[in-house]
mmCIF file of C-alpha atoms and ligand atoms in Angstrom:
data_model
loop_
_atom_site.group_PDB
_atom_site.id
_atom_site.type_symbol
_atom_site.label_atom_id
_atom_site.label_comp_id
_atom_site.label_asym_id
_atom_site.label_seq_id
_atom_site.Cartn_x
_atom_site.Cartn_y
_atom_site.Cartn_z
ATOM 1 C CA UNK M 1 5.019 -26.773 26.781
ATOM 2 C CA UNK M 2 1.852 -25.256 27.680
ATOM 3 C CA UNK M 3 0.024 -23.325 24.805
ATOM 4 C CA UNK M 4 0.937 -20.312 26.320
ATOM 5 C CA UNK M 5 -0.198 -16.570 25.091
ATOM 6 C CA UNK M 6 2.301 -14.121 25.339
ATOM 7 C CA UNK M 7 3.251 -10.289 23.515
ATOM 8 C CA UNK M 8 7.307 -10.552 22.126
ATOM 9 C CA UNK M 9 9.253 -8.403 20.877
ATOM 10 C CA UNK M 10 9.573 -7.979 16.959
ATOM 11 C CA UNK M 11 13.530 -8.260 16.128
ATOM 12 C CA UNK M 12 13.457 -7.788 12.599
ATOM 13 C CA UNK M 13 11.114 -7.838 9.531
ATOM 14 C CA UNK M 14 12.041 -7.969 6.414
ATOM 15 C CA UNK M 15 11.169 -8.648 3.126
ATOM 16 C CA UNK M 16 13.114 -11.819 1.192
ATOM 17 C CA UNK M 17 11.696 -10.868 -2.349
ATOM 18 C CA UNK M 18 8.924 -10.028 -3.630
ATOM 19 C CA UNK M 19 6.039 -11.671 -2.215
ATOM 20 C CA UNK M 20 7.801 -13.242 0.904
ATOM 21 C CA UNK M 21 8.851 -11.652 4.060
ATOM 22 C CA UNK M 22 10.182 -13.121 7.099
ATOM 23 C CA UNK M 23 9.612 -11.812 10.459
ATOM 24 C CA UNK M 24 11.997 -12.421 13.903
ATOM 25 C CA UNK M 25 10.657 -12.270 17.308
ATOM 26 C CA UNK M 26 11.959 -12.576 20.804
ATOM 27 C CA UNK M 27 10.552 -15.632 22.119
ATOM 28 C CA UNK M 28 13.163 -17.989 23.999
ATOM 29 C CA UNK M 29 10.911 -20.865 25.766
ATOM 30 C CA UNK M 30 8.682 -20.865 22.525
ATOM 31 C CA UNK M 31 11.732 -21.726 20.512
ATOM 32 C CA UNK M 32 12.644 -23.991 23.011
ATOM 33 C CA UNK M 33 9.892 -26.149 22.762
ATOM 34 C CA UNK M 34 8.465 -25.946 19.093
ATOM 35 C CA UNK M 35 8.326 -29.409 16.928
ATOM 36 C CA UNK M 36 8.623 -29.123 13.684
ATOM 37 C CA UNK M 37 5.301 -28.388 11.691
ATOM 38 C CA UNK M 38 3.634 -27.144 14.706
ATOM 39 C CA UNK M 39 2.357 -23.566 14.232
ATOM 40 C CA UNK M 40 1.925 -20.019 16.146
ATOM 41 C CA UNK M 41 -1.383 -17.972 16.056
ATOM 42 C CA UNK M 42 -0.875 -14.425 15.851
ATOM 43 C CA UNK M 43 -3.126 -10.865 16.348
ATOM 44 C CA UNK M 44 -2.066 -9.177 13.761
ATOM 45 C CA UNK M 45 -3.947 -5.946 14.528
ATOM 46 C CA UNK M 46 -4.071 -4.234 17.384
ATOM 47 C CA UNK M 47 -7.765 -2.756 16.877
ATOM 48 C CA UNK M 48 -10.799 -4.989 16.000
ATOM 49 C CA UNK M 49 -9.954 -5.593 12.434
ATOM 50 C CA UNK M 50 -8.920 -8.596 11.718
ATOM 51 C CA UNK M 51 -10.837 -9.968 14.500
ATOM 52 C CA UNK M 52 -9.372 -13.072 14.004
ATOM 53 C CA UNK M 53 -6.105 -14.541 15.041
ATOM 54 C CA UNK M 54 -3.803 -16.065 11.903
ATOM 55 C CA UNK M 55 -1.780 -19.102 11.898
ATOM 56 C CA UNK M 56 1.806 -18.893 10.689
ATOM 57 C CA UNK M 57 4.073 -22.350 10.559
ATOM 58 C CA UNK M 58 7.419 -21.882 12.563
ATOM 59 C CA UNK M 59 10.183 -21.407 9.973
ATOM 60 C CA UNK M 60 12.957 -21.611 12.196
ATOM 61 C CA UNK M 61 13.522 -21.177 15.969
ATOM 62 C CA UNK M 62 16.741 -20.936 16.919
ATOM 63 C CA UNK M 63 18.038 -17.765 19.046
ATOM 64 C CA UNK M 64 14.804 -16.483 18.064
ATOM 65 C CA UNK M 65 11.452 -17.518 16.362
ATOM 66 C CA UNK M 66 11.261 -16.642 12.868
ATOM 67 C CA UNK M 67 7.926 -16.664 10.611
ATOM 68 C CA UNK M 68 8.549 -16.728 6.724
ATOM 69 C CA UNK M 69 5.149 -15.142 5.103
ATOM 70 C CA UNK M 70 3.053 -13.816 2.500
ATOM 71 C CA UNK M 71 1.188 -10.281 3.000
ATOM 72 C CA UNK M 72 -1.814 -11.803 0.934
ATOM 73 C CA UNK M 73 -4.858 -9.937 2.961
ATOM 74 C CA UNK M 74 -5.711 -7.207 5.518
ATOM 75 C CA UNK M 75 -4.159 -9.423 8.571
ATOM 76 C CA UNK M 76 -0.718 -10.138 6.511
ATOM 77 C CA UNK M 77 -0.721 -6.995 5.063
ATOM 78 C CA UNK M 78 -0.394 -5.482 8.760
ATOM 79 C CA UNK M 79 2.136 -7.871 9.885
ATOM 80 C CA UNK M 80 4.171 -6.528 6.986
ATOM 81 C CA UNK M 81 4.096 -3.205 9.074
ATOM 82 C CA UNK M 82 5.817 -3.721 12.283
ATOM 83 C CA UNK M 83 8.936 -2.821 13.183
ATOM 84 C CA UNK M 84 11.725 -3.516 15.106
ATOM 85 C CA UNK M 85 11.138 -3.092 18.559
ATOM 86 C CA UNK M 86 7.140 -3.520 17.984
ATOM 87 C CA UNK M 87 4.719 -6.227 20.049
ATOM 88 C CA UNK M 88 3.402 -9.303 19.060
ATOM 89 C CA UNK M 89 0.497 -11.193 20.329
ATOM 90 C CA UNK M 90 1.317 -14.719 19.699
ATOM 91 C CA UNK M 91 -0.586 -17.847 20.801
ATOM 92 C CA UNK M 92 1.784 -21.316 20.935
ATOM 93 C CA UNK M 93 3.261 -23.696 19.686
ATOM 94 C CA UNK M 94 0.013 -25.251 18.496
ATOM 95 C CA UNK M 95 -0.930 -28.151 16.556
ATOM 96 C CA UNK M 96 0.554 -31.757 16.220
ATOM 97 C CA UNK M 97 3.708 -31.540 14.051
ATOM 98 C CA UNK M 98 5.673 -33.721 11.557
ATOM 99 C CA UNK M 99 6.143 -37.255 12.830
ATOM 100 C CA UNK M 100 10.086 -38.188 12.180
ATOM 101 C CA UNK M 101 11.213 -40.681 9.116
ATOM 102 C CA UNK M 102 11.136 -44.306 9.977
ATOM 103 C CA UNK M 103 14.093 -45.769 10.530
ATOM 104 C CA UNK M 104 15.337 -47.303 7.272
ATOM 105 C CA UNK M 105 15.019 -44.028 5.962
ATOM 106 C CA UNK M 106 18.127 -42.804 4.223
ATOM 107 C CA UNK M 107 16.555 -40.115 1.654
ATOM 108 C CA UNK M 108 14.359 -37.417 2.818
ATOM 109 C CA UNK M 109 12.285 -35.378 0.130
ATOM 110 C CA UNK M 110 10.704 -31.940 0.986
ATOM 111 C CA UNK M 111 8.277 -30.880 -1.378
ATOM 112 C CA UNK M 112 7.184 -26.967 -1.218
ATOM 113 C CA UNK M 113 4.662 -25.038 -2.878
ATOM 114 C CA UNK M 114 4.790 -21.334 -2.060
ATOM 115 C CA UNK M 115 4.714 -20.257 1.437
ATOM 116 C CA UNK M 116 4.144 -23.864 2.138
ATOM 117 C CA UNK M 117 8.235 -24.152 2.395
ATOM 118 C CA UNK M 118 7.385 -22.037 5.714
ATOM 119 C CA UNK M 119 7.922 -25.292 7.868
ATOM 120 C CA UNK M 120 10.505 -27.210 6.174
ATOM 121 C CA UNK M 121 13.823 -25.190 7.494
ATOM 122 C CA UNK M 122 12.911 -25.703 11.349
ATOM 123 C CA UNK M 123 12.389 -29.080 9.924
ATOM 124 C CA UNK M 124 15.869 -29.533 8.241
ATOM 125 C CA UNK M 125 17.595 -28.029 10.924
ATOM 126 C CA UNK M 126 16.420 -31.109 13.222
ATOM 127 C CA UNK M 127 16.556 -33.468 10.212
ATOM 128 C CA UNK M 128 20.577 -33.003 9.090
ATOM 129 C CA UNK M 129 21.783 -34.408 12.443
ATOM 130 C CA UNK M 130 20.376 -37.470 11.197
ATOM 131 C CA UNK M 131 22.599 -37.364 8.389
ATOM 132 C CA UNK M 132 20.035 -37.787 5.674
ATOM 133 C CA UNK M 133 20.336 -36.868 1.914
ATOM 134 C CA UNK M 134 18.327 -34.454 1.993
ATOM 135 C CA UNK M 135 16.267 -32.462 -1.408
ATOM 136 C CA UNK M 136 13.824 -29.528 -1.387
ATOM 137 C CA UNK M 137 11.933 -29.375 -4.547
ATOM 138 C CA UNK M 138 10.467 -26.089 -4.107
ATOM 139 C CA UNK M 139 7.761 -24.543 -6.555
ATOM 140 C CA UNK M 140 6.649 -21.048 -6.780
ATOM 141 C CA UNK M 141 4.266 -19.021 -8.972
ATOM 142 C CA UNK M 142 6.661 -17.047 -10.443
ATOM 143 C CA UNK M 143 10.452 -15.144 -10.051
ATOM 144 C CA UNK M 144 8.627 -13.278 -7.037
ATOM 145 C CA UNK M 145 7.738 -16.110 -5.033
ATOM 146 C CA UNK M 146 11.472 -17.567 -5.106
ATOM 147 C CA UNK M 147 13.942 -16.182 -2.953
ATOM 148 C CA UNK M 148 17.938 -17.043 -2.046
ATOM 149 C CA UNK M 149 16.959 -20.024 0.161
ATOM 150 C CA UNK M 150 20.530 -19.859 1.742
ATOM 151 C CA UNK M 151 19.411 -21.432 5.188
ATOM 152 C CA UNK M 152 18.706 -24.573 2.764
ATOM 153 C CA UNK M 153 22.005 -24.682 0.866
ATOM 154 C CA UNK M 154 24.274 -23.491 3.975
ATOM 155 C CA UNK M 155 22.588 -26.614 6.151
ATOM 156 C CA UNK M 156 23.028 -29.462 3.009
ATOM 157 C CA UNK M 157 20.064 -28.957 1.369
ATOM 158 C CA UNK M 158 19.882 -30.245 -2.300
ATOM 159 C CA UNK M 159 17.371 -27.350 -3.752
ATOM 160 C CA UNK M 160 15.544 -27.705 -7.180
ATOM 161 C CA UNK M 161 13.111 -24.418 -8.419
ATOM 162 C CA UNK M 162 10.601 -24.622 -10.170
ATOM 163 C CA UNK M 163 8.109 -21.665 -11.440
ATOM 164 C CA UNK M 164 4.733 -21.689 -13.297
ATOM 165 C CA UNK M 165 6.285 -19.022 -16.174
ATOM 166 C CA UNK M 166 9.806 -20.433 -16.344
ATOM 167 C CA UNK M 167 11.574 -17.166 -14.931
ATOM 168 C CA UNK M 168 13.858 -19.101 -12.345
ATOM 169 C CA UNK M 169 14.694 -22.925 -12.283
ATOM 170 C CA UNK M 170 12.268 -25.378 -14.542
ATOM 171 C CA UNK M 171 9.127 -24.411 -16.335
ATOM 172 C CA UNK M 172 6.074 -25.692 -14.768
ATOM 173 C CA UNK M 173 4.519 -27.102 -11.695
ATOM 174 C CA UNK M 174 6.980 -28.812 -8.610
ATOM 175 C CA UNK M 175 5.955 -32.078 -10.157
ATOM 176 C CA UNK M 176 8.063 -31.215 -13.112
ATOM 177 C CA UNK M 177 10.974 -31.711 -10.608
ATOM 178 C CA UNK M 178 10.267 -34.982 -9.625
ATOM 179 C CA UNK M 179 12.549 -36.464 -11.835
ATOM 180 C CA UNK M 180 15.421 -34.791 -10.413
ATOM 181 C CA UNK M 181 15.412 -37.341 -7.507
ATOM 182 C CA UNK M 182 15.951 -41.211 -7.447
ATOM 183 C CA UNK M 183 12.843 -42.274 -4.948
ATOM 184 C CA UNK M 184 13.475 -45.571 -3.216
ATOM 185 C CA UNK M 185 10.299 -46.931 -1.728
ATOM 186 C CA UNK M 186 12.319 -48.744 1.269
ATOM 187 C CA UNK M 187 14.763 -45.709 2.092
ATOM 188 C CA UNK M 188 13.006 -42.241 0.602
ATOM 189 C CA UNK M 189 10.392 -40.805 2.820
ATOM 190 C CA UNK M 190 8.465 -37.249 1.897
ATOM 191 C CA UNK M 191 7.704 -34.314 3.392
ATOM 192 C CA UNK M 192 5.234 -31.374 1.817
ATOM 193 C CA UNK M 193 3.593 -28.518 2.272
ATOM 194 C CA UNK M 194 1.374 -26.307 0.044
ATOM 195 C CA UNK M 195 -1.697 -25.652 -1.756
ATOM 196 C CA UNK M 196 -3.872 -28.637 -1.909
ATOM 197 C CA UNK M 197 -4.000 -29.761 -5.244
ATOM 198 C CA UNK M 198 -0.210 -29.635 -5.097
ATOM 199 C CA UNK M 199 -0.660 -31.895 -1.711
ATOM 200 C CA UNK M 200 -2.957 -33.935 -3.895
ATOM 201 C CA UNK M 201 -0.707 -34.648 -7.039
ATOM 202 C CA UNK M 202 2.527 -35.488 -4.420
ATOM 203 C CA UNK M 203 -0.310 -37.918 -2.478
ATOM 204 C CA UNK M 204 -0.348 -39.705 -5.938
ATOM 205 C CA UNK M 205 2.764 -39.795 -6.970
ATOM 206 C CA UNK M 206 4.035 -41.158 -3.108
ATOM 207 C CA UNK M 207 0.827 -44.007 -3.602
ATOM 208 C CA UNK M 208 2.011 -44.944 -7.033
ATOM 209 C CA UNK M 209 5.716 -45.518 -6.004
ATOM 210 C CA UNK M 210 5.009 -46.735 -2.159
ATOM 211 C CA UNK M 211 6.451 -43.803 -0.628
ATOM 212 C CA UNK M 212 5.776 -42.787 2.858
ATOM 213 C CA UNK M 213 5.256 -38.847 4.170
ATOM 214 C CA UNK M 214 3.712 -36.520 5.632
ATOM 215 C CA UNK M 215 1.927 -33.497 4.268
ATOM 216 C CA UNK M 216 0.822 -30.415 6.536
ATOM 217 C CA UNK M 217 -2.437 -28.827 5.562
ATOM 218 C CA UNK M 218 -4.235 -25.340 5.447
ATOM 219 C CA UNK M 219 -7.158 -24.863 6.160
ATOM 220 C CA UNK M 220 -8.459 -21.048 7.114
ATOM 221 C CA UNK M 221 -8.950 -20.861 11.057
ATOM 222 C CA UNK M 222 -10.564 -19.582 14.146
ATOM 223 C CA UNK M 223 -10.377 -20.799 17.530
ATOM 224 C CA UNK M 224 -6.840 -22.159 16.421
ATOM 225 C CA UNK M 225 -7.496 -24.736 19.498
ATOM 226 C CA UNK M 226 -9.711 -27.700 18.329
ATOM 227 C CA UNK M 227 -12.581 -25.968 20.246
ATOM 228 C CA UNK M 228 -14.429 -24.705 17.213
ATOM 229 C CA UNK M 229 -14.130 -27.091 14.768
ATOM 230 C CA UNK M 230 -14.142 -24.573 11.854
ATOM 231 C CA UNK M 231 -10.803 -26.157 10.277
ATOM 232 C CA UNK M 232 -11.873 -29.867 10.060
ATOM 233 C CA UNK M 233 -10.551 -32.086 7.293
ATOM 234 C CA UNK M 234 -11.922 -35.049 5.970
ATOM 235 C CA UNK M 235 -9.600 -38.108 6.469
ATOM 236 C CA UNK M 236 -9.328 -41.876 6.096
ATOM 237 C CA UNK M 237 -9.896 -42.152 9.732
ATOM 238 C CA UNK M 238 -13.027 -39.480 9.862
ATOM 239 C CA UNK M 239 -12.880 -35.539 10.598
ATOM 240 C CA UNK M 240 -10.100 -34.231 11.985
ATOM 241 C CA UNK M 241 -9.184 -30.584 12.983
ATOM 242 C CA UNK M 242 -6.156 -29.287 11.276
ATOM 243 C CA UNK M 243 -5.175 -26.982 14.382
ATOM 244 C CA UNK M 244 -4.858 -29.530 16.983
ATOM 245 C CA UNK M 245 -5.277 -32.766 14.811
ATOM 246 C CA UNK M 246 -2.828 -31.816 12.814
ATOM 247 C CA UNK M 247 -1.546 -29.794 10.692
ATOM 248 C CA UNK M 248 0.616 -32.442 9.978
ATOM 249 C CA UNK M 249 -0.926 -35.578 8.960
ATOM 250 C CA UNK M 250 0.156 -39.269 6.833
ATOM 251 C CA UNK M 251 0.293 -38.288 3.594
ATOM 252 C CA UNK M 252 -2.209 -40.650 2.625
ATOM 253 C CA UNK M 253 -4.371 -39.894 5.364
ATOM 254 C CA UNK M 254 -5.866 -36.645 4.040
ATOM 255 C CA UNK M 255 -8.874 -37.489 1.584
ATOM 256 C CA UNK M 256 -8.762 -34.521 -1.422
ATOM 257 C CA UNK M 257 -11.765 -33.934 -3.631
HETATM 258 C C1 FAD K 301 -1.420 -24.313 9.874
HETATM 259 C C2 FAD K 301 -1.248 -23.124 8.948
HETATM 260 C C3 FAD K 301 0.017 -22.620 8.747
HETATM 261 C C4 FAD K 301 0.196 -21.507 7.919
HETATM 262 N N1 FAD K 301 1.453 -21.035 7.756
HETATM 263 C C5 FAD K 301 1.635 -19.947 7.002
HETATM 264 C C6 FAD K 301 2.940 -19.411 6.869
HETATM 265 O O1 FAD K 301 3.903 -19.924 7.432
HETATM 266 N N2 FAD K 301 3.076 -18.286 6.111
HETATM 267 C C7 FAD K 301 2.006 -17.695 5.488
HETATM 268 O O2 FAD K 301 2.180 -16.676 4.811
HETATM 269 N N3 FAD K 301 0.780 -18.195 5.582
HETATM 270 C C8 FAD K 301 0.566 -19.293 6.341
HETATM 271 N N4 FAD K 301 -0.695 -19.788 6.463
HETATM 272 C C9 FAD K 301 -1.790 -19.097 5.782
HETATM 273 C C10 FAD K 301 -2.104 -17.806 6.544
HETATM 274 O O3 FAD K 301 -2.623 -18.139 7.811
HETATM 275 C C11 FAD K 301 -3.105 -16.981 5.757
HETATM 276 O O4 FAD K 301 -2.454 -16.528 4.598
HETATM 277 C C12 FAD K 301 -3.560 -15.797 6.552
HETATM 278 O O5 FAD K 301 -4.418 -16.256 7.563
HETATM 279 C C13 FAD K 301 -4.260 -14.815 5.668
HETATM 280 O O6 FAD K 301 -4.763 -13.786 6.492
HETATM 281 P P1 FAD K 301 -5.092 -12.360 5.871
HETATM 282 O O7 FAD K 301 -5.917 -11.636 6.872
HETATM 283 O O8 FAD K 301 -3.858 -11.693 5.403
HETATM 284 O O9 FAD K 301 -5.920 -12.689 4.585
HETATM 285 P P2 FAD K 301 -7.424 -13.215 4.488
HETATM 286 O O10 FAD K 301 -8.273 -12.126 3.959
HETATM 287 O O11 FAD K 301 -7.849 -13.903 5.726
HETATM 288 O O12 FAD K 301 -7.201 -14.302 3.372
HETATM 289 C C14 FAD K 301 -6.789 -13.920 2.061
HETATM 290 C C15 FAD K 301 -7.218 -15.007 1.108
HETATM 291 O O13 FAD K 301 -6.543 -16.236 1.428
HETATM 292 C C16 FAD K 301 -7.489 -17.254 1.736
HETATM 293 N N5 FAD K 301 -6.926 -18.004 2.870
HETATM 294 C C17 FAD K 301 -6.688 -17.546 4.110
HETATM 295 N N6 FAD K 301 -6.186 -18.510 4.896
HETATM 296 C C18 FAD K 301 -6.091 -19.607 4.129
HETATM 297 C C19 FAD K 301 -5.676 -20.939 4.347
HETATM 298 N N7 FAD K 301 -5.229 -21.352 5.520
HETATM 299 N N8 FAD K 301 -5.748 -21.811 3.318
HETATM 300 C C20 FAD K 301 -6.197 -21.427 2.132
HETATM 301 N N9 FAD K 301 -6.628 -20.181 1.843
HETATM 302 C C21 FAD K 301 -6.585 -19.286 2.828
HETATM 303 C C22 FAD K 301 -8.770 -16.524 2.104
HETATM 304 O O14 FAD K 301 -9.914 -17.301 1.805
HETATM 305 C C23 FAD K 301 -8.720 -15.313 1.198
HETATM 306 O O15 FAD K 301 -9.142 -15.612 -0.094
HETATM 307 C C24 FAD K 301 -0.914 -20.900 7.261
HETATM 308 C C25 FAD K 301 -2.195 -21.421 7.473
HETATM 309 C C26 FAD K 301 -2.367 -22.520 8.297
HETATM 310 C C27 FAD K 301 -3.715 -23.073 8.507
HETATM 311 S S1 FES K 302 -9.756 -23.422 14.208
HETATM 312 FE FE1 FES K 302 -11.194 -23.999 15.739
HETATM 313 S S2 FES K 302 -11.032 -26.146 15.686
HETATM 314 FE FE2 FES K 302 -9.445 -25.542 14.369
#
């Protein structure tokens, strides 16, 4: 599919808990064609402020294209505003998404940090026709950054919690729930998603035990199109963009500092 530009209509917007909300628009060729881990670029304002466009992962597309998101500055902040029946300026699918498991694999691992468990339902939906086990290990800051994560459970999912205060599921960082799962270098492979240092500590952890993956990074954007090269990444192979290089990459691709 063409990156195509193109106003939908908002179905719903609502808010999961209470820093998450997901938002459902009308977009039927866009859901069509979206790969997993491949991302939209939306205008969230209508006026001049944010300027900007800003980059949401596909959480599902199914009927409809959902977003799953966190009103975190001015351009969230007015997505959390529209309605039903309101337009959306949306620019995609963009980016290069999540390469599939190899073929020995019978174990597949999501690992989620926040708002980076955005792309790992539109992932699992294509992923449990494979027949996988599959595990999120989801971490969040605190009781308001965890919310039912039904769509996981109703497709299979095995979901651990974890929160930095202890208020829901373990106490402590995702890494605290790596024990929960029995990683097989020839059969497990990885997926995350989340704040770098989180990306970093699961880029260890897959190195140490010879575990393949893929991570998708954030980086803050422009152009959205590889034109600008405002989002570039340093990786074992050189710069990359993450809007059109990625945002998925190898997980041991991506060189942290
Ligand atoms: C490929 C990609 C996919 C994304 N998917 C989602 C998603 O599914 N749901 C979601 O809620 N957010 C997602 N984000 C992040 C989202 O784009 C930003 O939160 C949003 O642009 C913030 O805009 P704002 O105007 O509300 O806040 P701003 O004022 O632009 O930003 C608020 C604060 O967040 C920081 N920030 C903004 N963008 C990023 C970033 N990409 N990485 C690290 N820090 C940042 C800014 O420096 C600032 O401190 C994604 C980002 C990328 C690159
Ligand atoms: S945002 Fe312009 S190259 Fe990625």
């Amino acid at each position: 599919m063409d990156k195509i530009q193109n106003t939908y209509r908002v179905i719903s917007n609502e808010r999961l808990c209470a820093h998450f909300w997901r938002l459902t628009f009308d977009a039927p060729q866009l859901a069509q064609e979206v790969q997993p881990g491949q991302f939209v670029h939306i205008r969230t304002a209508d006026g001049l402020e944010p300027l900007f466009r800003r980059p949401f992962s596909i959480y599902r597309a199914q009927r409809y294209v959902e977003i799953l998101y966190e009103p975190i500055g001015p351009g969230t902040r007015l997505l959390a505003v529209k309605q039903k029946g309101d337009s959306l300026d949306v620019l995609g699918p963009l980016g290069t998404g999540f390469k599939m498991p190899p073929e020995r694999t019978k174990q597949v691992v999501m690992i989620a940090g926040g708002i980076g468990v955005a792309p790992m339902l539109i992932l699992t939906d294509i992923l449990k026709k494979k027949k996988y086990e599959l595990i999120l290990l989801y971490g969040g800051r605190t009781r308001g950054h965890v919310y039912p994560m039904k769509e996981f459970k109703d497709s299979g999912v095995k979901v651990y919690i974890s929160t930095d205060d202890g208020s829901v599921g373990s106490k402590g960082r995702v890494s605290v729930l790596f024990d929960k799962v029995h990683f097989n270098p020839l059969t497990t492979f990885i997926y995350t998603c989340g704040p770098n240092p989180m990306i970093k500590g699961v880029q260890e952890f897959a190195a140490k035990h010879n575990i393949g993956g893929q991570a998708s990074c954030e980086e803050i954007m422009a152009c959205g199109l590889g034109a600008c090269l405002g989002c570039s990444i340093e990786t074992k192979h050189g710069y990359r963009t993450v809007c059109y290089d990625g945002p998925a990459f190898d997980l041991e691709e991506v060189i942290f500092y």
